[in-house]
């Protein structure tokens, strides 16, 4: 039985980009959950240590999302075989 031809580098890269997008989507979902939690805190807890912790976590997740989105920008061009 012949060995299957391996995926091209471009195809493997596209697969990795899809995986990366799934990670971005998951982190975005976490960020949204924390944002909802913070947004729905009772008024008397706004400004509390927990409120600030949530804000810090949200900021960190947004930074992570931005960094990962930068990685997905642009197109990768692989050289062709001779």
PDB file of C-alpha atoms in Angstrom:
ATOM      1  CA  UNK A   1       0.000   0.000   0.000  1.00  0.00           C
ATOM      2  CA  UNK A   2       1.548   3.353  -1.015  1.00  0.00           C
ATOM      3  CA  UNK A   3       2.364   5.863   1.658  1.00  0.00           C
ATOM      4  CA  UNK A   4      -0.071   8.829   1.641  1.00  0.00           C
ATOM      5  CA  UNK A   5       1.369  12.052   0.349  1.00  0.00           C
ATOM      6  CA  UNK A   6       2.033  14.468   3.227  1.00  0.00           C
ATOM      7  CA  UNK A   7       0.107  17.704   3.378  1.00  0.00           C
ATOM      8  CA  UNK A   8       1.807  20.664   1.797  1.00  0.00           C
ATOM      9  CA  UNK A   9       3.456  23.236   4.019  1.00  0.00           C
ATOM     10  CA  UNK A  10       0.836  25.777   2.979  1.00  0.00           C
ATOM     11  CA  UNK A  11      -1.961  23.381   3.947  1.00  0.00           C
ATOM     12  CA  UNK A  12      -0.327  22.592   7.283  1.00  0.00           C
ATOM     13  CA  UNK A  13       0.097  26.323   7.914  1.00  0.00           C
ATOM     14  CA  UNK A  14      -3.580  26.924   7.103  1.00  0.00           C
ATOM     15  CA  UNK A  15      -4.513  24.151   9.545  1.00  0.00           C
ATOM     16  CA  UNK A  16      -2.399  25.797  12.247  1.00  0.00           C
ATOM     17  CA  UNK A  17      -4.042  29.144  11.527  1.00  0.00           C
ATOM     18  CA  UNK A  18      -7.444  27.508  12.022  1.00  0.00           C
ATOM     19  CA  UNK A  19      -6.274  26.048  15.329  1.00  0.00           C
ATOM     20  CA  UNK A  20      -4.987  29.445  16.364  1.00  0.00           C
ATOM     21  CA  UNK A  21      -8.343  30.997  15.510  1.00  0.00           C
ATOM     22  CA  UNK A  22     -10.033  28.410  17.732  1.00  0.00           C
ATOM     23  CA  UNK A  23      -7.721  29.475  20.578  1.00  0.00           C
ATOM     24  CA  UNK A  24      -8.565  33.144  19.948  1.00  0.00           C
ATOM     25  CA  UNK A  25     -12.271  32.285  19.981  1.00  0.00           C
ATOM     26  CA  UNK A  26     -11.897  30.423  23.284  1.00  0.00           C
ATOM     27  CA  UNK A  27      -9.993  33.272  24.920  1.00  0.00           C
ATOM     28  CA  UNK A  28     -12.557  35.751  23.601  1.00  0.00           C
ATOM     29  CA  UNK A  29     -15.318  33.676  25.175  1.00  0.00           C
ATOM     30  CA  UNK A  30     -13.496  33.718  28.526  1.00  0.00           C
ATOM     31  CA  UNK A  31     -13.013  37.471  28.272  1.00  0.00           C
ATOM     32  CA  UNK A  32     -16.707  37.955  27.527  1.00  0.00           C
ATOM     33  CA  UNK A  33     -17.683  35.809  30.525  1.00  0.00           C
ATOM     34  CA  UNK A  34     -15.500  37.875  32.836  1.00  0.00           C
ATOM     35  CA  UNK A  35     -16.829  41.084  31.312  1.00  0.00           C
ATOM     36  CA  UNK A  36     -20.412  39.929  31.927  1.00  0.00           C
ATOM     37  CA  UNK A  37     -19.505  39.036  35.506  1.00  0.00           C
ATOM     38  CA  UNK A  38     -17.978  42.462  36.070  1.00  0.00           C
ATOM     39  CA  UNK A  39     -20.815  44.287  34.309  1.00  0.00           C
ATOM     40  CA  UNK A  40     -23.422  42.529  36.446  1.00  0.00           C
ATOM     41  CA  UNK A  41     -21.766  43.077  39.810  1.00  0.00           C
ATOM     42  CA  UNK A  42     -23.959  44.926  42.285  1.00  0.00           C
ATOM     43  CA  UNK A  43     -23.237  48.624  42.496  1.00  0.00           C
ATOM     44  CA  UNK A  44     -21.886  48.295  46.037  1.00  0.00           C
ATOM     45  CA  UNK A  45     -19.152  45.898  44.772  1.00  0.00           C
ATOM     46  CA  UNK A  46     -18.032  48.086  41.897  1.00  0.00           C
ATOM     47  CA  UNK A  47     -14.638  49.404  42.869  1.00  0.00           C
ATOM     48  CA  UNK A  48     -14.000  46.417  45.155  1.00  0.00           C
ATOM     49  CA  UNK A  49     -10.873  44.267  44.980  1.00  0.00           C
ATOM     50  CA  UNK A  50     -12.815  41.568  43.070  1.00  0.00           C
ATOM     51  CA  UNK A  51     -14.050  44.148  40.558  1.00  0.00           C
ATOM     52  CA  UNK A  52     -10.465  45.299  40.004  1.00  0.00           C
ATOM     53  CA  UNK A  53      -9.223  41.691  39.681  1.00  0.00           C
ATOM     54  CA  UNK A  54     -11.819  41.095  36.998  1.00  0.00           C
ATOM     55  CA  UNK A  55     -10.740  44.252  35.183  1.00  0.00           C
ATOM     56  CA  UNK A  56      -7.096  43.188  35.288  1.00  0.00           C
ATOM     57  CA  UNK A  57      -7.941  39.715  33.962  1.00  0.00           C
ATOM     58  CA  UNK A  58     -10.081  41.216  31.197  1.00  0.00           C
ATOM     59  CA  UNK A  59      -7.222  43.525  30.196  1.00  0.00           C
ATOM     60  CA  UNK A  60      -4.756  40.625  30.104  1.00  0.00           C
ATOM     61  CA  UNK A  61      -7.096  38.539  27.981  1.00  0.00           C
ATOM     62  CA  UNK A  62      -7.627  41.459  25.583  1.00  0.00           C
ATOM     63  CA  UNK A  63      -3.852  41.877  25.262  1.00  0.00           C
ATOM     64  CA  UNK A  64      -3.513  38.168  24.532  1.00  0.00           C
ATOM     65  CA  UNK A  65      -6.266  38.317  21.916  1.00  0.00           C
ATOM     66  CA  UNK A  66      -4.615  41.306  20.225  1.00  0.00           C
ATOM     67  CA  UNK A  67      -1.233  39.587  20.141  1.00  0.00           C
ATOM     68  CA  UNK A  68      -2.669  36.388  18.698  1.00  0.00           C
ATOM     69  CA  UNK A  69      -4.709  38.310  16.112  1.00  0.00           C
ATOM     70  CA  UNK A  70      -1.529  40.038  14.961  1.00  0.00           C
ATOM     71  CA  UNK A  71      -0.043  36.614  14.284  1.00  0.00           C
ATOM     72  CA  UNK A  72      -2.982  35.702  12.047  1.00  0.00           C
ATOM     73  CA  UNK A  73      -2.685  38.889   9.963  1.00  0.00           C
ATOM     74  CA  UNK A  74      -1.058  38.784   6.599  1.00  0.00           C
ATOM     75  CA  UNK A  75      -0.570  35.917   4.253  1.00  0.00           C
ATOM     76  CA  UNK A  76       2.240  33.446   4.365  1.00  0.00           C
ATOM     77  CA  UNK A  77       3.722  32.610   0.981  1.00  0.00           C
ATOM     78  CA  UNK A  78       5.702  29.404   0.790  1.00  0.00           C
ATOM     79  CA  UNK A  79       8.267  28.859  -1.947  1.00  0.00           C
ATOM     80  CA  UNK A  80       7.381  26.311  -4.584  1.00  0.00           C
ATOM     81  CA  UNK A  81       9.496  23.277  -5.324  1.00  0.00           C
ATOM     82  CA  UNK A  82      12.009  23.377  -8.147  1.00  0.00           C
TER      83      UNK A  82
END
